[in-house]
Short mmCIF file of C-alpha atoms in Angstrom, two decimals:
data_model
loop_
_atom_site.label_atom_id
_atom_site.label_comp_id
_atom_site.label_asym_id
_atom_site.label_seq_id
_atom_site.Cartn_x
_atom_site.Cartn_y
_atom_site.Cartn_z
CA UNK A 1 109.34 -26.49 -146.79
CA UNK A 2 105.97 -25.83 -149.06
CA UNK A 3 104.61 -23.95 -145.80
CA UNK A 4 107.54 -21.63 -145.11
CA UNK A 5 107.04 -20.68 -149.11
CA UNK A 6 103.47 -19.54 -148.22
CA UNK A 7 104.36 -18.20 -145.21
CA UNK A 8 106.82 -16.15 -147.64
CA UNK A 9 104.43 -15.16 -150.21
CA UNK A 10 101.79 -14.18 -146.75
CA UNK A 11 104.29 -11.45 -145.67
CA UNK A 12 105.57 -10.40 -148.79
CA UNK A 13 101.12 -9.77 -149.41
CA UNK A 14 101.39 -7.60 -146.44
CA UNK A 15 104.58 -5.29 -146.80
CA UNK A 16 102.87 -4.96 -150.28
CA UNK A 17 99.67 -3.73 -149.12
CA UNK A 18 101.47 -1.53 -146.79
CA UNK A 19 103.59 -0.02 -148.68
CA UNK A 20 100.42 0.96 -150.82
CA UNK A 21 98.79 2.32 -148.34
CA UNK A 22 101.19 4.54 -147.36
CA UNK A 23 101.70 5.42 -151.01
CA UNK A 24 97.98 6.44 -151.76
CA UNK A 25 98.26 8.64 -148.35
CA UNK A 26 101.42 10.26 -149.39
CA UNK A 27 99.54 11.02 -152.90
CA UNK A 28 96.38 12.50 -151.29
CA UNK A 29 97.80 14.20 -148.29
CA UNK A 30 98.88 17.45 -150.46
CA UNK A 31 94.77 17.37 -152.11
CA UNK A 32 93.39 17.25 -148.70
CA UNK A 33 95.80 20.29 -147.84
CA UNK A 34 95.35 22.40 -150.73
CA UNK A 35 92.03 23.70 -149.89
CA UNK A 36 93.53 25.68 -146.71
CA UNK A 37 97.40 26.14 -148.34
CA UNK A 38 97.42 26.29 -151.66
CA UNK A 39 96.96 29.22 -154.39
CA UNK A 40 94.40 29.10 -156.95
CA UNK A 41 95.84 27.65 -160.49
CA UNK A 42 94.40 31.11 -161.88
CA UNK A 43 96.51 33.20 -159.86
CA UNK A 44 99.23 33.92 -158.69
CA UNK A 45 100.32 34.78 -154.88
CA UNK A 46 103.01 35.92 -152.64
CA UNK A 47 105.14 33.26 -150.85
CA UNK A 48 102.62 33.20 -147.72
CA UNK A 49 99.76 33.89 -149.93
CA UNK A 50 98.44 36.60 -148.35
CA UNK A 51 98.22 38.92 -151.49
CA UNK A 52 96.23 36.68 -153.86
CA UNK A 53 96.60 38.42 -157.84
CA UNK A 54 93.90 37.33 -160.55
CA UNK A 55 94.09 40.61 -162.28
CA UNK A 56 93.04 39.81 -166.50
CA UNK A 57 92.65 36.51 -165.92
CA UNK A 58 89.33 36.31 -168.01
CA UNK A 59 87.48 35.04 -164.69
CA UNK A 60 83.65 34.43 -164.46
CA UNK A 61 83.59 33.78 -161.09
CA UNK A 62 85.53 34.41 -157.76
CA UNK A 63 88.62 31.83 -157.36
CA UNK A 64 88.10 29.11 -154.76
CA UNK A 65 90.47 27.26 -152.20
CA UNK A 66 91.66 30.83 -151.20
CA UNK A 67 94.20 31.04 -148.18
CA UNK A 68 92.15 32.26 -145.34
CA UNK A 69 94.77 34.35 -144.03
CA UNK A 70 94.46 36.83 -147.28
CA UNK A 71 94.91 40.02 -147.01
CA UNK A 72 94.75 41.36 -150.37
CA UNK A 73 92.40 40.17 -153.44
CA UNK A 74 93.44 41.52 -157.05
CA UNK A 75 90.30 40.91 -159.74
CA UNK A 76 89.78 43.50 -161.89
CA UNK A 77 89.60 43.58 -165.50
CA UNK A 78 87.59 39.98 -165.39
CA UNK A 79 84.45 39.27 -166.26
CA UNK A 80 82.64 38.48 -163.17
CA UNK A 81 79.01 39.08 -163.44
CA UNK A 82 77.83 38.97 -160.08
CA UNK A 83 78.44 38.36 -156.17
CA UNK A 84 76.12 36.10 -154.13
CA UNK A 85 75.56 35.54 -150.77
CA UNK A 86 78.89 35.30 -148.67
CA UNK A 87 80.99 35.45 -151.28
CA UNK A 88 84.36 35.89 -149.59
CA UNK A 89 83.64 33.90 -146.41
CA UNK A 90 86.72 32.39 -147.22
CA UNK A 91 88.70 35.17 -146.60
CA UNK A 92 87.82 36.56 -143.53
CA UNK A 93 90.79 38.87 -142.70
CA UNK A 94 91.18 40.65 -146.31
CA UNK A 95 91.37 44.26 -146.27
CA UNK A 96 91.83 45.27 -149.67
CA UNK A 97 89.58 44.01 -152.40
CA UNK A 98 89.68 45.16 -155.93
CA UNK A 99 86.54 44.16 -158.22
CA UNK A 100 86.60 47.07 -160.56
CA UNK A 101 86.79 46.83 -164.66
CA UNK A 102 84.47 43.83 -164.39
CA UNK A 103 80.42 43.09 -165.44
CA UNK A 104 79.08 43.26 -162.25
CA UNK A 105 75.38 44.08 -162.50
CA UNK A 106 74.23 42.43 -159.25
CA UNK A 107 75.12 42.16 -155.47
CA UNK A 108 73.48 39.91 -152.82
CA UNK A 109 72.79 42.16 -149.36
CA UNK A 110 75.26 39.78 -147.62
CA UNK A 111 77.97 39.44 -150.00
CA UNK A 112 80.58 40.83 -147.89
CA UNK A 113 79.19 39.24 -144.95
CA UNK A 114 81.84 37.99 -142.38
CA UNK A 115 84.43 40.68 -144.14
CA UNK A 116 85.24 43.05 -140.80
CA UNK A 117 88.71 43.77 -141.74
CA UNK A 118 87.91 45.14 -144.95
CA UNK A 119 89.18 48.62 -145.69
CA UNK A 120 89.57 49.28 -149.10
CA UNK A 121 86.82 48.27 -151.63
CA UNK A 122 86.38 49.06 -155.34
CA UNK A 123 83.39 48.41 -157.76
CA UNK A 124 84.61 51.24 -160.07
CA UNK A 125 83.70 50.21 -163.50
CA UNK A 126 80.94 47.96 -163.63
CA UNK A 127 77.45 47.83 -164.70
CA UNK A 128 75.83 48.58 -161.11
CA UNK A 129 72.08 50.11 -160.93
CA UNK A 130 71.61 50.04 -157.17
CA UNK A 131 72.79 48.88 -153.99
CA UNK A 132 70.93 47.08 -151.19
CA UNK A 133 71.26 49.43 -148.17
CA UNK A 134 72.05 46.71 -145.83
CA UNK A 135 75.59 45.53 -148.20
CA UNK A 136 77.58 47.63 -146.46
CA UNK A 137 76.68 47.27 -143.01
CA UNK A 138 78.31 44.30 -141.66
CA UNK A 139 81.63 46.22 -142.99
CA UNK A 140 82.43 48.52 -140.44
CA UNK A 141 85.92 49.75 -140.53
CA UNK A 142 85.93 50.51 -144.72
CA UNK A 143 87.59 53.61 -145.76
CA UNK A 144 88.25 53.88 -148.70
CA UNK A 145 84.92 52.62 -151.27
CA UNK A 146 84.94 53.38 -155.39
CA UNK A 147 81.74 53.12 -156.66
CA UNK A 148 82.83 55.82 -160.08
CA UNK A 149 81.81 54.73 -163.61
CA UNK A 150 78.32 52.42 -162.71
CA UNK A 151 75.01 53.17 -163.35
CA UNK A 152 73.81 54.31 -159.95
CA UNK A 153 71.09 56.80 -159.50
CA UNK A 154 69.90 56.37 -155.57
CA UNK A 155 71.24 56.04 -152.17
CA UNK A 156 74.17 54.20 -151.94
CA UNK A 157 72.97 52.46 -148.31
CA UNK A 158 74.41 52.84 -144.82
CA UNK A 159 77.58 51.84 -143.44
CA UNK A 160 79.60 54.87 -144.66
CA UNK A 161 80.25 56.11 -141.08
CA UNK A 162 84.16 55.80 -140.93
CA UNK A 163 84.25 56.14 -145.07
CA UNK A 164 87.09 58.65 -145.18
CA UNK A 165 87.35 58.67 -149.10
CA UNK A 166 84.51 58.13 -150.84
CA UNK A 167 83.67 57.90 -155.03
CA UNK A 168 80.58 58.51 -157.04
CA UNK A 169 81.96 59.69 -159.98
CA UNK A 170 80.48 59.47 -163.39
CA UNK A 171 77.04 57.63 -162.40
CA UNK A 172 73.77 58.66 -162.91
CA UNK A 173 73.23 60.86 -159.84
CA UNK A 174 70.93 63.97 -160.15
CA UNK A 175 70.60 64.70 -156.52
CA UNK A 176 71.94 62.88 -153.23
CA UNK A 177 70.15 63.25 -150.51
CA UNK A 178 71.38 65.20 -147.57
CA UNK A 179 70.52 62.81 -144.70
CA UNK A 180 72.67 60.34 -146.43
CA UNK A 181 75.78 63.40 -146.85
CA UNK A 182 75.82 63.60 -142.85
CA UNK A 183 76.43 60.00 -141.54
CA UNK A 184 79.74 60.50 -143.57
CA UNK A 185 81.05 61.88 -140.39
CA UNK A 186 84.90 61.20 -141.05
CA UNK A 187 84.59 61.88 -145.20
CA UNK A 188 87.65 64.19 -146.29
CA UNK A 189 87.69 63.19 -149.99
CA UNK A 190 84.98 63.44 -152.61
CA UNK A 191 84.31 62.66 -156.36
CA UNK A 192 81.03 63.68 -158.17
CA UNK A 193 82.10 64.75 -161.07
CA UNK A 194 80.62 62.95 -164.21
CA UNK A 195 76.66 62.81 -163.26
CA UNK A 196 73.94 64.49 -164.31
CA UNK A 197 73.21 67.02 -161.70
CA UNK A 198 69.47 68.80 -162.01
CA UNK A 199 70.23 72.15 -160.08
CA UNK A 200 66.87 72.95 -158.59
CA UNK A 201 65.29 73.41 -154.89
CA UNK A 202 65.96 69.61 -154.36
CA UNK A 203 69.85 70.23 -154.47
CA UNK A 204 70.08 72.90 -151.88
CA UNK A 205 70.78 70.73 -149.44
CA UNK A 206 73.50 69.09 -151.29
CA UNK A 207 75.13 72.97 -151.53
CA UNK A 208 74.79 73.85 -148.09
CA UNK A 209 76.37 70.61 -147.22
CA UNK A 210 78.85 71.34 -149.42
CA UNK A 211 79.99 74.36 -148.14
CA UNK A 212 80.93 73.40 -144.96
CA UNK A 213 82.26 69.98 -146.15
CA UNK A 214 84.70 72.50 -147.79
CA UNK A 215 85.28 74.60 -145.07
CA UNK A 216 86.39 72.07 -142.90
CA UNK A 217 89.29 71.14 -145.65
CA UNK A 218 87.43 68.52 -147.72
CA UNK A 219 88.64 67.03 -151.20
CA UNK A 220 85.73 67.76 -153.93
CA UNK A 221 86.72 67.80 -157.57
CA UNK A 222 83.39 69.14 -159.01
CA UNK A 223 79.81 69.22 -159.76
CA UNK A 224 78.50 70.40 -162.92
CA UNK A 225 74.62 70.86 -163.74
CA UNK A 226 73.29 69.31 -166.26
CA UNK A 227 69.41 70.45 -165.89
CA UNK A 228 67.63 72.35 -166.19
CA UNK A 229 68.87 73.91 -169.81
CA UNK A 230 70.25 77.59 -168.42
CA UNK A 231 72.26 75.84 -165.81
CA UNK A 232 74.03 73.70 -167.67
CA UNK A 233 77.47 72.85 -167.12
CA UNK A 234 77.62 75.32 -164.34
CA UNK A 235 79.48 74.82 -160.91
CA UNK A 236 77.25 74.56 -158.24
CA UNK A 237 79.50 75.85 -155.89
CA UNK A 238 79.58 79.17 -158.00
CA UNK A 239 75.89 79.38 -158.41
CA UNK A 240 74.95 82.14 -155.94
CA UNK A 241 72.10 81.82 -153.57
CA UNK A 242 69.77 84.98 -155.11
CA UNK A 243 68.95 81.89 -158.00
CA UNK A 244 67.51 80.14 -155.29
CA UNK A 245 65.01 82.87 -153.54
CA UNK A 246 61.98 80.83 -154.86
CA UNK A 247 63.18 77.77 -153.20
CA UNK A 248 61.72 77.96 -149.57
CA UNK A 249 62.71 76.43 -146.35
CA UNK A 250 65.91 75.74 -148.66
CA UNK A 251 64.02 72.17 -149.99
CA UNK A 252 66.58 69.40 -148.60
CA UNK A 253 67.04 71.09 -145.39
CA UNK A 254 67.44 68.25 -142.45
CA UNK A 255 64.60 68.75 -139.65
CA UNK A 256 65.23 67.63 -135.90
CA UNK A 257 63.47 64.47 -136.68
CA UNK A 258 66.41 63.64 -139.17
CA UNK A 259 64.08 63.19 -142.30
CA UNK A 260 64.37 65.89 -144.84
CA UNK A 261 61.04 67.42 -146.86
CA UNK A 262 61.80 68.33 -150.22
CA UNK A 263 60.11 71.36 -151.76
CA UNK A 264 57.65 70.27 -154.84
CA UNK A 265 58.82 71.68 -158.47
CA UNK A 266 56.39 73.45 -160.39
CA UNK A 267 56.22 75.06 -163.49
CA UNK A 268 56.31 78.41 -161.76
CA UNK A 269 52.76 79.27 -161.34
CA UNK A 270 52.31 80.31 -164.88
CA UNK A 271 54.70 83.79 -164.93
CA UNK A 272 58.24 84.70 -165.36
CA UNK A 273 58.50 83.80 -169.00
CA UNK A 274 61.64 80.97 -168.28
CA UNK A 275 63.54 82.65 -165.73
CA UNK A 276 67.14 81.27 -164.80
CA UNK A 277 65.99 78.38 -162.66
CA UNK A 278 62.92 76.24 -162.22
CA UNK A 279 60.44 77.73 -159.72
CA UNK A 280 59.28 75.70 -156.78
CA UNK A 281 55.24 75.18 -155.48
CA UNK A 282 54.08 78.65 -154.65
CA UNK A 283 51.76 76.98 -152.25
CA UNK A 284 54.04 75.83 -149.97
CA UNK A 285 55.15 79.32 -148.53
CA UNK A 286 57.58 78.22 -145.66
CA UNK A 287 59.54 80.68 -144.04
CA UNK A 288 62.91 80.17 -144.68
CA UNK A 289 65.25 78.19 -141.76
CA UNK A 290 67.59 81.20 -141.04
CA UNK A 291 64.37 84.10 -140.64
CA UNK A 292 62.33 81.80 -138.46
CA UNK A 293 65.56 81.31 -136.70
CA UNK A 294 66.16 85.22 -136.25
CA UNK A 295 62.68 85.81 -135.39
CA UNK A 296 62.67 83.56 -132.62
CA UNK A 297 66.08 85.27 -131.26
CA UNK A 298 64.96 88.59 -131.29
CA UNK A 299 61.51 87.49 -129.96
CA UNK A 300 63.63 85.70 -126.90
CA UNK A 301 66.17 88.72 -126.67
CA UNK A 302 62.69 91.11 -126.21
CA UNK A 303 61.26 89.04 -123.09
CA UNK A 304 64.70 89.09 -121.54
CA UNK A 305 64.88 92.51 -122.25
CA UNK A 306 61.56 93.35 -120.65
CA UNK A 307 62.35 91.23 -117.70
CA UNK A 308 65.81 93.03 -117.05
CA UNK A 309 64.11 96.49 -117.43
CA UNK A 310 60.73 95.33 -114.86
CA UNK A 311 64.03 94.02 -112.19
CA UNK A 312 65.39 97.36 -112.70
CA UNK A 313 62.32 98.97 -112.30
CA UNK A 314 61.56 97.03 -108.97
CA UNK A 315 64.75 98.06 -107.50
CA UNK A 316 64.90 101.43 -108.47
CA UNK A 317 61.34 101.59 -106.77
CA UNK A 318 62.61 99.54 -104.18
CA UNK A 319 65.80 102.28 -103.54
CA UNK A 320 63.66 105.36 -103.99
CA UNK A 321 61.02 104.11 -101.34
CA UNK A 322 64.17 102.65 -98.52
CA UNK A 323 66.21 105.99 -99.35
CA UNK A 324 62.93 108.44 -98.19
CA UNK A 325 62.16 106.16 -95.07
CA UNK A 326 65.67 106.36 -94.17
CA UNK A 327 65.44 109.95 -94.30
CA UNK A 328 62.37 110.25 -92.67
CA UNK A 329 64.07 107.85 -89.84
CA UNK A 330 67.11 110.15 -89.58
CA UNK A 331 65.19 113.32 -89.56
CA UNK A 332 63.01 111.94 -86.32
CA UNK A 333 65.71 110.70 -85.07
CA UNK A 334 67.79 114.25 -85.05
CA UNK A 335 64.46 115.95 -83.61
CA UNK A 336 64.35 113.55 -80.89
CA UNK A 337 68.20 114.40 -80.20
CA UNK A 338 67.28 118.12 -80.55
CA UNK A 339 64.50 117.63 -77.94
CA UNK A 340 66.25 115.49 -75.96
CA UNK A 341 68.99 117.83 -75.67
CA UNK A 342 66.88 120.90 -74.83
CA UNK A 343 65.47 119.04 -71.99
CA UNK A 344 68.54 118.16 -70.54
CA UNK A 345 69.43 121.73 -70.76
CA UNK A 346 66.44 122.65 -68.90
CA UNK A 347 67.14 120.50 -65.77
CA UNK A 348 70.70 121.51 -66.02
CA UNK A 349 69.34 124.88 -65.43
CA UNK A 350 67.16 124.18 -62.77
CA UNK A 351 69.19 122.42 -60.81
CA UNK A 352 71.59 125.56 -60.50
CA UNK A 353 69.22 127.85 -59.80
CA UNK A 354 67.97 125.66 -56.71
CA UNK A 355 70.75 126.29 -54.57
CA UNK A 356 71.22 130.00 -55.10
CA UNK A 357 67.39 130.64 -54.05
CA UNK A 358 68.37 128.22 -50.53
CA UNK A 359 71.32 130.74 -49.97
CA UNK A 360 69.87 134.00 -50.51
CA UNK A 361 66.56 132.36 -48.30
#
């Protein structure tokens, strides 16, 4: 009897410690879980949590345990100061991510790393200076990128190839280079309103880009100079090219080697007295693109020219000197006839004569 009692107590020790086991897994099965299924406490997200929302949420940082399959990241108006390396690796398939309204002041190169889905980007109102060149290059099918109300003043980097709307808006911009204007090859909408222009030989190139930009149905709201002094607040679209005659080779004008060669600014080789625009280098006396181009054609057009009219030349030599040896040939040819013929006569008239000298013999 005293063994089946601890034979009792022995199995009622074991369904015990079962029965805790399986409570402790039951507890931490949803924490081991969360990481891949769960939304962040901070946020909130749609039923399969693929549009995450952490819009004013006072965050310092970007949310973790994110739901790989998201598709849509909300965090503006935080107070996120910066993005290090790989930031969203978490997120591999979003394609809409909204950091504007924030403190961002810094960017690792390979933030967005691992992102190739992403589409839609902002970083509209933040405290940006610059951008690494190589940020946006792992991101190759964005399309839509905000970059309005920072603090940025020089290229913006690569990776804008299939950037189809594109803003710069109220930065600190005085000139964009043109190299940088053509690898937006499918670019149909434009801001650049809001920066402070300096409409001088080194913006030329952003004009003539411009132009046909426009022509070909682009979006532009505006761009109003802001230096030098007599320009200011004009359009640059509606400045007309005679402003520019002292700006040769039309400074940002793209050469076949793809780099451009901006025109040095001078103070005008001491005359004018202030005219309406700053006066470029008078040492550097290129001719312009378009004359060298014309001078060229007509110099081309001339040697064809000259070789059409020495062809002609041959073969109206060629004509004149066939046409008098076939004439020459003919005219022997009719005296030969003519003699020929008068021969013939002759023995014609012989041979008749013959037999009326037998007879009368």
């Amino acid at each position: 009897m005293l063994l089946s009692w601890f034979d009792y107590f022995d199995y009622l020790s074991q369904v015990t410690i079962i029965l805790s086991s399986v409570a402790v897994v039951w507890f931490l099965l949803p924490l081991l879980l969360a990481p891949s299924q769960a939304c962040p406490k901070e946020c909130t997200c749609t039923s399969n949590t693929k549009v995450v929302d952490c819009r004013g949420r006072g965050l310092y940082d970007i949310p973790r345990r994110l739901h790989q399959d998201t598709q849509e990241l909300y965090l503006q108006d935080n107070r996120i100061r910066g993005l290090g390396s790989m930031a969203f690796r978490d997120i591999p398939l979003v394609r809409i991510l909204d950091l504007s309204n924030n403190s961002i002041s810094t960017i690792s190169p390979t933030a967005l790393l691992g992102l190739r889905t992403l589409q839609r980007l902002s970083l509209a109102h933040n405290s940006l200076r610059e951008l690494d060149k190589r940020l946006l290059s792992p991101v190759r099918s964005l399309s839509h990128l905000d970059l309005s109300h920072n603090s940025l003043h020089n290229t913006i980097g690569e990776g804008l190839r299939n950037v189809s709307h594109l803003g710069l808006a109220n930065n600190r911009f005085s000139r964009l280079e043109r190299s940088l204007l053509e690898r937006l090859e499918h670019i149909i909408s434009l801001t650049l309103r809001g920066n402070p222009w300096r409409c001088d030989c080194q913006l030329i190139g952003l004009k003539l880009w411009l132009e046909t930009y426009l022509f070909k149905g682009g979006a532009l709201d505006e761009v109003l100079c802001s230096q030098p002094e007599e320009m200011k607040n004009r359009d640059l679209q509606k400045i007309p090219y005679q402003l520019f005659h002292t700006c040769h080779a039309h400074s940002n004008q793209i050469h076949p080697s793809g780099h451009t060669h901006p025109v040095a600014m001078g103070d005008g080789g001491g005359g004018g007295g202030g005219g309406s625009l700053p006066e470029c280098e008078p040492k550097q006396r290129h001719r312009p693109v378009n004359l060298r181009h014309a001078i060229a054609t007509v110099i081309i057009t001339g040697v064809v020219c000259g070789i059409v009219c020495l062809m002609m030349l041959a073969a109206a030599v060629y004509g004149c000197a066939y046409a008098a040896i076939m004439a020459k040939y003919q005219r022997e040819l009719k005296k030969n006839e003519e003699l020929a013929a008068a021969q013939g006569a002759d023995h014609a008239t012989a041979a008749e004569k013959e037999p009326l000298e037998n007879a009368i013999a």
